Short mmCIF file of C-alpha atoms and ligand atoms in Angstrom, two decimals:
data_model
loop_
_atom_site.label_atom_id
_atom_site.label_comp_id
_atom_site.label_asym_id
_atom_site.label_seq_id
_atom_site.Cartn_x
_atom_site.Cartn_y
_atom_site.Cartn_z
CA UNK A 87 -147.48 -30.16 15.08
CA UNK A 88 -145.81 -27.05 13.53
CA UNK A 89 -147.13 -23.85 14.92
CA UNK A 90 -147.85 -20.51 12.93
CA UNK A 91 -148.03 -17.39 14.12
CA UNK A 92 -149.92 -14.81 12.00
CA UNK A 93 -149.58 -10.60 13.37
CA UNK A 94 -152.53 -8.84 12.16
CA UNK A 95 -154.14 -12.10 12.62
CA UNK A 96 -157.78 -10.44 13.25
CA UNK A 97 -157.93 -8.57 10.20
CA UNK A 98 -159.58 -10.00 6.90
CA UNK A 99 -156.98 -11.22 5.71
CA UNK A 100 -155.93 -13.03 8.78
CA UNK A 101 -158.69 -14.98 9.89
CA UNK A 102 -159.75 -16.71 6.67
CA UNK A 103 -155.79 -17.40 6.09
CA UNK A 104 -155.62 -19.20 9.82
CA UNK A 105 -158.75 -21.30 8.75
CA UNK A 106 -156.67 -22.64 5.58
CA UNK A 107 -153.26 -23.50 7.79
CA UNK A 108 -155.58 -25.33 10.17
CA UNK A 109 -156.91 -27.30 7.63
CA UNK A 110 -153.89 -27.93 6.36
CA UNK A 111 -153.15 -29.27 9.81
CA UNK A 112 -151.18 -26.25 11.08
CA UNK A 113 -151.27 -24.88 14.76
CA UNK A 114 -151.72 -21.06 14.21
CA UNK A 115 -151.81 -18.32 16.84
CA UNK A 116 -153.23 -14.47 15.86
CA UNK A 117 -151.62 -12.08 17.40
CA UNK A 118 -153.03 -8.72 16.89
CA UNK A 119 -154.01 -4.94 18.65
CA UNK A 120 -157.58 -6.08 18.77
CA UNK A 121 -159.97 -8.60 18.21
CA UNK A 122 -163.66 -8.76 17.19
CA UNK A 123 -165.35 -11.66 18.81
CA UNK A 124 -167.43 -11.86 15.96
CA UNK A 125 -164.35 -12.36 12.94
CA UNK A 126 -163.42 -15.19 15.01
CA UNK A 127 -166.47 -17.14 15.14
CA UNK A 128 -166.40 -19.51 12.13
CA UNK A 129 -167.57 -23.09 11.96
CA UNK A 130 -164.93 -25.75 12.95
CA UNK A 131 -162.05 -22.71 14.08
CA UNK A 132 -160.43 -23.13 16.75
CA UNK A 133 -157.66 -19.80 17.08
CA UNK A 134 -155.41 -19.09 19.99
CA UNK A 135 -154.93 -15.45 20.40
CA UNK A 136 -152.81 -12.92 21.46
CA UNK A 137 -153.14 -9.27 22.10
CA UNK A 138 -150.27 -7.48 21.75
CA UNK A 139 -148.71 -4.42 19.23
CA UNK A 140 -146.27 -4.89 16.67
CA UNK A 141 -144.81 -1.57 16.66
CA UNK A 142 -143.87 -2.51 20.33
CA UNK A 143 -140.88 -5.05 20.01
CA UNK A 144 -141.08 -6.80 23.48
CA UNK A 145 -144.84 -7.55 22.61
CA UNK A 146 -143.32 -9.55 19.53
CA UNK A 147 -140.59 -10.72 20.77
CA UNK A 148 -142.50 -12.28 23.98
CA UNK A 149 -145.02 -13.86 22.13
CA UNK A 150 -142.73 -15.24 19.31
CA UNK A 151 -140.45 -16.61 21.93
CA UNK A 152 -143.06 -17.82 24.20
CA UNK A 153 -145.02 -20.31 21.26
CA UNK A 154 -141.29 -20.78 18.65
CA UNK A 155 -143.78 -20.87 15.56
CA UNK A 156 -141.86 -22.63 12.51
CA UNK A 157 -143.27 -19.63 10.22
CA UNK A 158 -144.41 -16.28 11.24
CA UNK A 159 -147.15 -14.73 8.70
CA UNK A 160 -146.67 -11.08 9.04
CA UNK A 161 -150.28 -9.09 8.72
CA UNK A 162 -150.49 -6.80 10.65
CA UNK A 163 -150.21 -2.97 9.18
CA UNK A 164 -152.31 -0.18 8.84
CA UNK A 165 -153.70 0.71 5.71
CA UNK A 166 -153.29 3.09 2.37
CA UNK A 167 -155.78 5.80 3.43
CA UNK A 168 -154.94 5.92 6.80
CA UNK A 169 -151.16 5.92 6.07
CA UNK A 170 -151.47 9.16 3.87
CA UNK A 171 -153.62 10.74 6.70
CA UNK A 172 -151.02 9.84 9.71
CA UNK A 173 -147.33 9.45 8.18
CA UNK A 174 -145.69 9.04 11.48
CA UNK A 175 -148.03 6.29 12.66
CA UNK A 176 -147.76 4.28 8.95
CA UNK A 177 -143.83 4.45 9.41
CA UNK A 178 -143.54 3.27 13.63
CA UNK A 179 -146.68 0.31 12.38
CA UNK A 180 -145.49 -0.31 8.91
CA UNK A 181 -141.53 -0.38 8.89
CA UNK A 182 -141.25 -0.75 12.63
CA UNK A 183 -143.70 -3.31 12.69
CA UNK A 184 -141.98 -5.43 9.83
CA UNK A 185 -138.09 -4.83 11.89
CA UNK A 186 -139.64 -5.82 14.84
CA UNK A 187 -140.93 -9.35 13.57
CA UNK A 188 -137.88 -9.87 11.68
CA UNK A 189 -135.49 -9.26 14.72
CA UNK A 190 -137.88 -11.69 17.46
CA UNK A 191 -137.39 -14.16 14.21
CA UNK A 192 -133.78 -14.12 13.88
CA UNK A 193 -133.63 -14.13 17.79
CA UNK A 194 -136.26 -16.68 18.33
CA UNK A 195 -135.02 -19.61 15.61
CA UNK A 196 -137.79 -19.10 13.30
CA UNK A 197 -137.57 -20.98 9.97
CA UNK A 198 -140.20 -18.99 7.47
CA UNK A 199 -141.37 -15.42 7.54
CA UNK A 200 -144.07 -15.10 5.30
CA UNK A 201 -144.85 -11.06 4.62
CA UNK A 202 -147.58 -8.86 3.17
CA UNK A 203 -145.99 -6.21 0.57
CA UNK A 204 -148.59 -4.96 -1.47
CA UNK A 205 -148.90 -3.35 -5.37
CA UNK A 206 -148.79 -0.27 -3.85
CA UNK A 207 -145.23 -0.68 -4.05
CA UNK A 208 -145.78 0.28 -7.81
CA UNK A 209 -147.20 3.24 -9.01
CA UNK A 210 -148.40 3.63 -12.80
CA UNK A 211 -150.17 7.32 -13.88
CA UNK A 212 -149.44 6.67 -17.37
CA UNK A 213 -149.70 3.15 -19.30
CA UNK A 214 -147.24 0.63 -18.74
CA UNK A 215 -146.92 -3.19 -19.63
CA UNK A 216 -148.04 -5.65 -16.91
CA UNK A 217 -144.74 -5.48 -13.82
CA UNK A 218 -142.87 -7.97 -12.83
CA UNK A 219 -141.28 -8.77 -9.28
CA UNK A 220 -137.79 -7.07 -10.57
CA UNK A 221 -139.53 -3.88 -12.02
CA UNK A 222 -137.82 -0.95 -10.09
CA UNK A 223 -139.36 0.41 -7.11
CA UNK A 224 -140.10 4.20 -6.76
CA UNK A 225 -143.39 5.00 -4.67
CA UNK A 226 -144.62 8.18 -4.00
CA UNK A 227 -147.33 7.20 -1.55
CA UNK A 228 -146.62 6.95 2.14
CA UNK A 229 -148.28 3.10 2.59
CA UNK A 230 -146.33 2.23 -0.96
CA UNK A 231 -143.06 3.21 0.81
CA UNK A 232 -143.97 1.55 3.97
CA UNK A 233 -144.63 -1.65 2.00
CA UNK A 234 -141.05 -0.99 -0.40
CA UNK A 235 -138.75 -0.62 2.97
CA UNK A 236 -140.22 -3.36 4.84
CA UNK A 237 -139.77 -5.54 1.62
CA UNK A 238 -136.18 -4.13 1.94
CA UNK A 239 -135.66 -4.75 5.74
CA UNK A 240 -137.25 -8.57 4.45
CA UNK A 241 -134.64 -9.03 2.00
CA UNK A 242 -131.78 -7.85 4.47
CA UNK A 243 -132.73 -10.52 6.91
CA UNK A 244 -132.56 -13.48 4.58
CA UNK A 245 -129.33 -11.96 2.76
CA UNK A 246 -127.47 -11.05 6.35
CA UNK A 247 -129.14 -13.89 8.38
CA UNK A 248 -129.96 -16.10 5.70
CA UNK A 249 -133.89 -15.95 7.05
CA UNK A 250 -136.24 -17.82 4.83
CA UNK A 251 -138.02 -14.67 3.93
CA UNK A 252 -140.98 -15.02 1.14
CA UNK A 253 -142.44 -11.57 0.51
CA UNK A 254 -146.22 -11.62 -1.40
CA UNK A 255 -147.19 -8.85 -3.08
CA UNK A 256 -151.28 -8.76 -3.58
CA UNK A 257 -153.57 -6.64 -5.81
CA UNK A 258 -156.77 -4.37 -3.79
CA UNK A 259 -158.48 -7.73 -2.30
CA UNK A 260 -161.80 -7.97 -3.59
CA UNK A 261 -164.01 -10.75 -0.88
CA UNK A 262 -167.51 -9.80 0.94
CA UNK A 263 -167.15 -8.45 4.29
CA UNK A 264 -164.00 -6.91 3.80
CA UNK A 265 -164.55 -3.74 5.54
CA UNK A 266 -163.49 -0.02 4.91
CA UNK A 267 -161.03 0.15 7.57
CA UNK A 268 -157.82 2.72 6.65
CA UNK A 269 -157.78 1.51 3.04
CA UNK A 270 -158.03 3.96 0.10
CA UNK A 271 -158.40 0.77 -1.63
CA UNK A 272 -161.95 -0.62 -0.02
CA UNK A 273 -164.00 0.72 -2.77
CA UNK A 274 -163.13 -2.10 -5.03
CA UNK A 275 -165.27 -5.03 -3.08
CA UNK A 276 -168.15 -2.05 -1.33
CA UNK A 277 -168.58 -0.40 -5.06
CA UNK A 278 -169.31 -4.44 -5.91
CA UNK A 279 -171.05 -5.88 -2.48
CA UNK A 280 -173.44 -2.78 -1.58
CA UNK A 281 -175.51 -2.77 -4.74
CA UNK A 282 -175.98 -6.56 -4.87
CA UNK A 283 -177.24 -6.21 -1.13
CA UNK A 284 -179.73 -3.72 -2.23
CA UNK A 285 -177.84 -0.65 -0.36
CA UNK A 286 -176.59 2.38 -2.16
CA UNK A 287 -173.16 3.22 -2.60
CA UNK A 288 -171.13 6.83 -2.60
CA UNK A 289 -167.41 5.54 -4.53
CA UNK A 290 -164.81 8.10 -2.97
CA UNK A 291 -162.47 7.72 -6.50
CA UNK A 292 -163.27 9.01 -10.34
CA UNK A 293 -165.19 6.70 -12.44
CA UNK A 294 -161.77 6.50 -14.46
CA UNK A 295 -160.01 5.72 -11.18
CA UNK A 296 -158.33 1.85 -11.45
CA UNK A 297 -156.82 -0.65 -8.83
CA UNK A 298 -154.78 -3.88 -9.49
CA UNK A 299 -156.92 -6.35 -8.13
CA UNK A 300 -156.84 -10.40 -6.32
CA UNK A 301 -160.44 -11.86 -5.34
CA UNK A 302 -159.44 -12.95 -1.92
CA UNK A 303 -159.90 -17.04 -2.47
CA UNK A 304 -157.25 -16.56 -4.79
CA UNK A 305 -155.14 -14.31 -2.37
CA UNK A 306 -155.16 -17.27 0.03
CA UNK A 307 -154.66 -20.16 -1.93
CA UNK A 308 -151.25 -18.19 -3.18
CA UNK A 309 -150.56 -16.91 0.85
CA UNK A 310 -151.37 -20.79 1.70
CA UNK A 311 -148.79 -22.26 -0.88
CA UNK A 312 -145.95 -19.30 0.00
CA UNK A 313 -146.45 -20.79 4.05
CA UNK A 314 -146.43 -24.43 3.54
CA UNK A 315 -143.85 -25.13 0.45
CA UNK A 316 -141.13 -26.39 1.95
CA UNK A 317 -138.60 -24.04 -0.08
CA UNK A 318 -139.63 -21.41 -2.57
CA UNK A 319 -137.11 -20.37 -5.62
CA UNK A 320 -137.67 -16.60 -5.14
CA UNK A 321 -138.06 -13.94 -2.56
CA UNK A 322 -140.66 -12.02 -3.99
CA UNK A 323 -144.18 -13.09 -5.22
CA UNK A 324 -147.08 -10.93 -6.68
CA UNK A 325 -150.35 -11.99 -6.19
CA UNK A 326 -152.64 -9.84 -8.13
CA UNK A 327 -154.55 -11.06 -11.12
CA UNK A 328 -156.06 -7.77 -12.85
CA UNK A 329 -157.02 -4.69 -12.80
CA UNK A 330 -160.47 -2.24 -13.29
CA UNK A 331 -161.34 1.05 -12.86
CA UNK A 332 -164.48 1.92 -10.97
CA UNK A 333 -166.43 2.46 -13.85
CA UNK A 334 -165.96 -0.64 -15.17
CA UNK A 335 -166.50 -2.44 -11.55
CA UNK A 336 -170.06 -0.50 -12.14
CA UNK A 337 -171.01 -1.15 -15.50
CA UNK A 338 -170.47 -5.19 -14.53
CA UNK A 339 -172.55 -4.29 -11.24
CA UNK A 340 -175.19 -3.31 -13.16
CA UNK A 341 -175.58 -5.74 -15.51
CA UNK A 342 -176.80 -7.74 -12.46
CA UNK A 343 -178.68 -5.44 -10.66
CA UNK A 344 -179.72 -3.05 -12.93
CA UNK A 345 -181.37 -0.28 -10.53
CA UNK A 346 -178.08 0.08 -8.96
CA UNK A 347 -177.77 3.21 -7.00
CA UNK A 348 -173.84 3.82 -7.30
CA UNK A 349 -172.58 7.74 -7.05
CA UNK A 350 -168.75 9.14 -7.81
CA UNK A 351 -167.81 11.47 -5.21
CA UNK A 352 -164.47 11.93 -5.42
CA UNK A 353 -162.43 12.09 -1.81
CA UNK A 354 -159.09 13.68 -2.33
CA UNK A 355 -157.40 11.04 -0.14
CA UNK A 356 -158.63 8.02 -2.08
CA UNK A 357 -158.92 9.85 -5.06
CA UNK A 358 -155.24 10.67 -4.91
CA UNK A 359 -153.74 7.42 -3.54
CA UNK A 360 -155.75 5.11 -6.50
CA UNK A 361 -154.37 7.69 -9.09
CA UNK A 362 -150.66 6.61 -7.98
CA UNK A 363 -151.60 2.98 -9.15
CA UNK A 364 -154.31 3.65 -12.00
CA UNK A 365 -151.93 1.74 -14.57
CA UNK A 366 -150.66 -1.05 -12.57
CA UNK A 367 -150.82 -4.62 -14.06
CA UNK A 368 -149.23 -7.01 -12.15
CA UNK A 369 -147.61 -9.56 -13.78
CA UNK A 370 -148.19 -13.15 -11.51
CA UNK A 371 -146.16 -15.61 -13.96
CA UNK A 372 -143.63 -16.32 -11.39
CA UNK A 373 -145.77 -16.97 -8.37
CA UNK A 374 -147.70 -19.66 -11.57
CA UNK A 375 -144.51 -20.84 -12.49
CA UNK A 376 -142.85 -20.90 -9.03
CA UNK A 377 -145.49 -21.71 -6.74
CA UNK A 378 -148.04 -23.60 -9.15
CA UNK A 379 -150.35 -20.51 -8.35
CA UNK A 380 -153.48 -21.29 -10.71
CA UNK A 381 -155.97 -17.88 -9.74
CA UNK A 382 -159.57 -18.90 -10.78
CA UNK A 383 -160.79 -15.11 -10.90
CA UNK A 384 -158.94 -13.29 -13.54
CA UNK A 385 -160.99 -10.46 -15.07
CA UNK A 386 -163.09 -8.09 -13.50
CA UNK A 387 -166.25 -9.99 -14.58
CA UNK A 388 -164.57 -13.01 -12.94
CA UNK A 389 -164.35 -10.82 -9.72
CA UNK A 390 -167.83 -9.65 -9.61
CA UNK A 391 -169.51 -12.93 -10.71
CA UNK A 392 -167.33 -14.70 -7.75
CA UNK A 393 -168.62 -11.95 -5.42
CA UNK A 394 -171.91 -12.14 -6.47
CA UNK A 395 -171.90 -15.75 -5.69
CA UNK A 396 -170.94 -15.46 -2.51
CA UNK A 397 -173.18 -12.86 -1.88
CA UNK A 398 -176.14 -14.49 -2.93
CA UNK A 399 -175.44 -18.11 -1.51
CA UNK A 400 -174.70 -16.07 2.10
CA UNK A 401 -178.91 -14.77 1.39
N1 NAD B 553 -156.72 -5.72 1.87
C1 NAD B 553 -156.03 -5.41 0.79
O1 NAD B 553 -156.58 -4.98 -0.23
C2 NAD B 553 -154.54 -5.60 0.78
C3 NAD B 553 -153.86 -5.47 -0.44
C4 NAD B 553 -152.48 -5.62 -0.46
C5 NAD B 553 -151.81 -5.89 0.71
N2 NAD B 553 -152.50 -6.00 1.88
C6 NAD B 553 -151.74 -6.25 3.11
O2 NAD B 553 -152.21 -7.45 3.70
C7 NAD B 553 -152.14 -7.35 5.11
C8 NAD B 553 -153.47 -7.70 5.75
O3 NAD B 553 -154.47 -6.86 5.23
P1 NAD B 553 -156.00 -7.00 5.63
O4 NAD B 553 -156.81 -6.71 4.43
O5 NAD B 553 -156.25 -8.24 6.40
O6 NAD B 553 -156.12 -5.73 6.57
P2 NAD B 553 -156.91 -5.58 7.94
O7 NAD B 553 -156.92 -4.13 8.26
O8 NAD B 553 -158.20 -6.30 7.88
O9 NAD B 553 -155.94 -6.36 8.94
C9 NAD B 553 -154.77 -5.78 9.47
C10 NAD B 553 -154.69 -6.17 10.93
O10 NAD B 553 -153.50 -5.62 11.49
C11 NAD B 553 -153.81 -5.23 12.80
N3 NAD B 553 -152.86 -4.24 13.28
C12 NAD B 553 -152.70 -2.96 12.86
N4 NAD B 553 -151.77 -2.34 13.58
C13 NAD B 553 -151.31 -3.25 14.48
C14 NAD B 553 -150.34 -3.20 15.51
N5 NAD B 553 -149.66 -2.07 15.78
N6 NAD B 553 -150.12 -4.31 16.25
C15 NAD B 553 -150.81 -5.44 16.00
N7 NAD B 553 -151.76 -5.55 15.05
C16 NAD B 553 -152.00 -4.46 14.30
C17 NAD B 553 -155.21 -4.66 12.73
O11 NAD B 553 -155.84 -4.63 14.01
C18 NAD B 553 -155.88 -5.60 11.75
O12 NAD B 553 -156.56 -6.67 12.41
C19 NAD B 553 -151.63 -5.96 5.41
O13 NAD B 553 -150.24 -6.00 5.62
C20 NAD B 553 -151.93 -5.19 4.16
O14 NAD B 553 -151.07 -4.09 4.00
C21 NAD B 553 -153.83 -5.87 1.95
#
């Protein structure tokens, strides 16, 4: 049985995306800082784990030499708010992070890495048409430019060692339980999930403020087909369906719950790292050309009603 490992493999992402490859009839070990008992306990999962740090490169290396997984999935990062707040740690996690899976990789035998970019890679603060994977990179944010080298240390690795590197980049994931953590970006599920759980909710961006967005079945099913396709025709796949500013997200809240009690404060971290990508349309024809990638949530009142649903069936 081919064996995946996935770094970051506790996070949100992580968990429900080792459910899928074991379905699929994948072994897959998480490797990660930290693990919650609780993220781990789903019906029918069975997950090896591994505690270790990706930023330290004989943690990596040990574990990717120790279990010679067919494809690495590389998760594990920390976040956009929490990379403007601590620069030095978003560069050693981020880019280190990202060299140091690459090199146990190359080292190790590996076949497929399969790495998290993100559309913070763009950045939009006036109007432009929807971007595709070849649209020039510039990012003024500190996670943007984490996510833009590591793509570039990706691309390196398959070019020099001919590494069957597939890079996706996603939208802001919208999915219940998806947590605050470091993200500037968490707003766009909490500003949805609160309300419809009957909680009130303080947004830290502008009303005006947008994000491109993925609901997170979507995310997976795309994450799913970039690990198990044999070969894929490109390096570089976004994964984000739309976009919506806050306001919006709250005007579609409401028409479900109409006593929702949502507030704008405006925190000048969040604030300031959602301005960078208020225009940002991500174009996702290749990874639907490419990868067959056939997103079911595609507006933001596709978003809401699908996290709504899940919401409510979870009551
Ligand atoms: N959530 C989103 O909206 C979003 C959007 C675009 C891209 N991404 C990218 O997708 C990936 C997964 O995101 P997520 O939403 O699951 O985030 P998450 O915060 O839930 O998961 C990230 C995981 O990485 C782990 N991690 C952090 N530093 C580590 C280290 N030094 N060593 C080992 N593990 C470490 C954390 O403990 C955490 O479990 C990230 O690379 C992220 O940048 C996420």
């Amino acid at each position: 049985m081919s064996t995946t490992l996935i770094t970051g493999g506790g996070g949100f992402i992580g968990v429900r995306l080792a459910a899928r490859l074991q379905t699929a009839g994948r072994r897959v070990v998480l490797f990660d800082r930290h693990f919650e008992p609780s993220t781990l306990a789903r019906p029918g999962l069975d997950l090896e784990t591994i505690e270790g740090d990706v930023a330290r490169f004989d943690d990596v290396h040990r574990v990717v030499a120790a279990i010679h997984p067919s494809t690495v999935v590389h998760l594990a990062a920390i976040l956009s708010g929490q990379c403007e707040v601590d620069p030095v740690l978003a560069f050693t996690i981020n880019v280190g992070g990202t060299f140091n899976v690459l090199e146990a990789a190359r080292r190790e035998g590996v076949r497929t890495l399969v790495a998290t970019s993100s559309a913070a890679v763009y950045e939009a603060t006036t109007p432009v048409s929807p971007l595709d994977e070849d649209a020039p990179l510039a990012p003024i944010g500190v996670y943007g430019m984490t996510k833009s080298v590591g793509e570039e240390w990706c691309r390196f690795y398959h070019r020099r060692y001919g590494l069957d590197v597939r890079i996706a980049r996603p939208g802001a994931v919208v999915g219940p339980g998806r947590v605050a953590g470091g993200a500037a970006s968490s707003w766009t599920t909490a500003l949805i999930e609160e309300p419809l759980r009957g909680r009130p909710y303080v947004c830290p961006v502008a009303e005006d403020d947008s994000s491109p967005l993925v609901y997170h079945t979507d995310l997976l099913d795309g994450l799913a087909r970039l690990c198990l396709a044999d070969q894929v025709p490109s390096r570089t796949y976004n994964l984000g369906t739309c976009r919506a500013t806050a306001g919006e997200l709250a005007r579609l809240v409401r028409e479900r719950v109409p006593d929702a009690r949502i507030t704008f404060q405006p925190d000048p971290v969040a604030h300031s790292v959602v301005g960078r990508w208020r225009y940002v349309v991500q174009s996702y024809e290749r990874a639907r050309l490419e990868l067959g990638w056939q997103p079911r949530f595609t507006t933001p009142a596709d978003l809401v009603a699908a996290c709504a649903g899940e919401v409510m069936s979870a009551e």
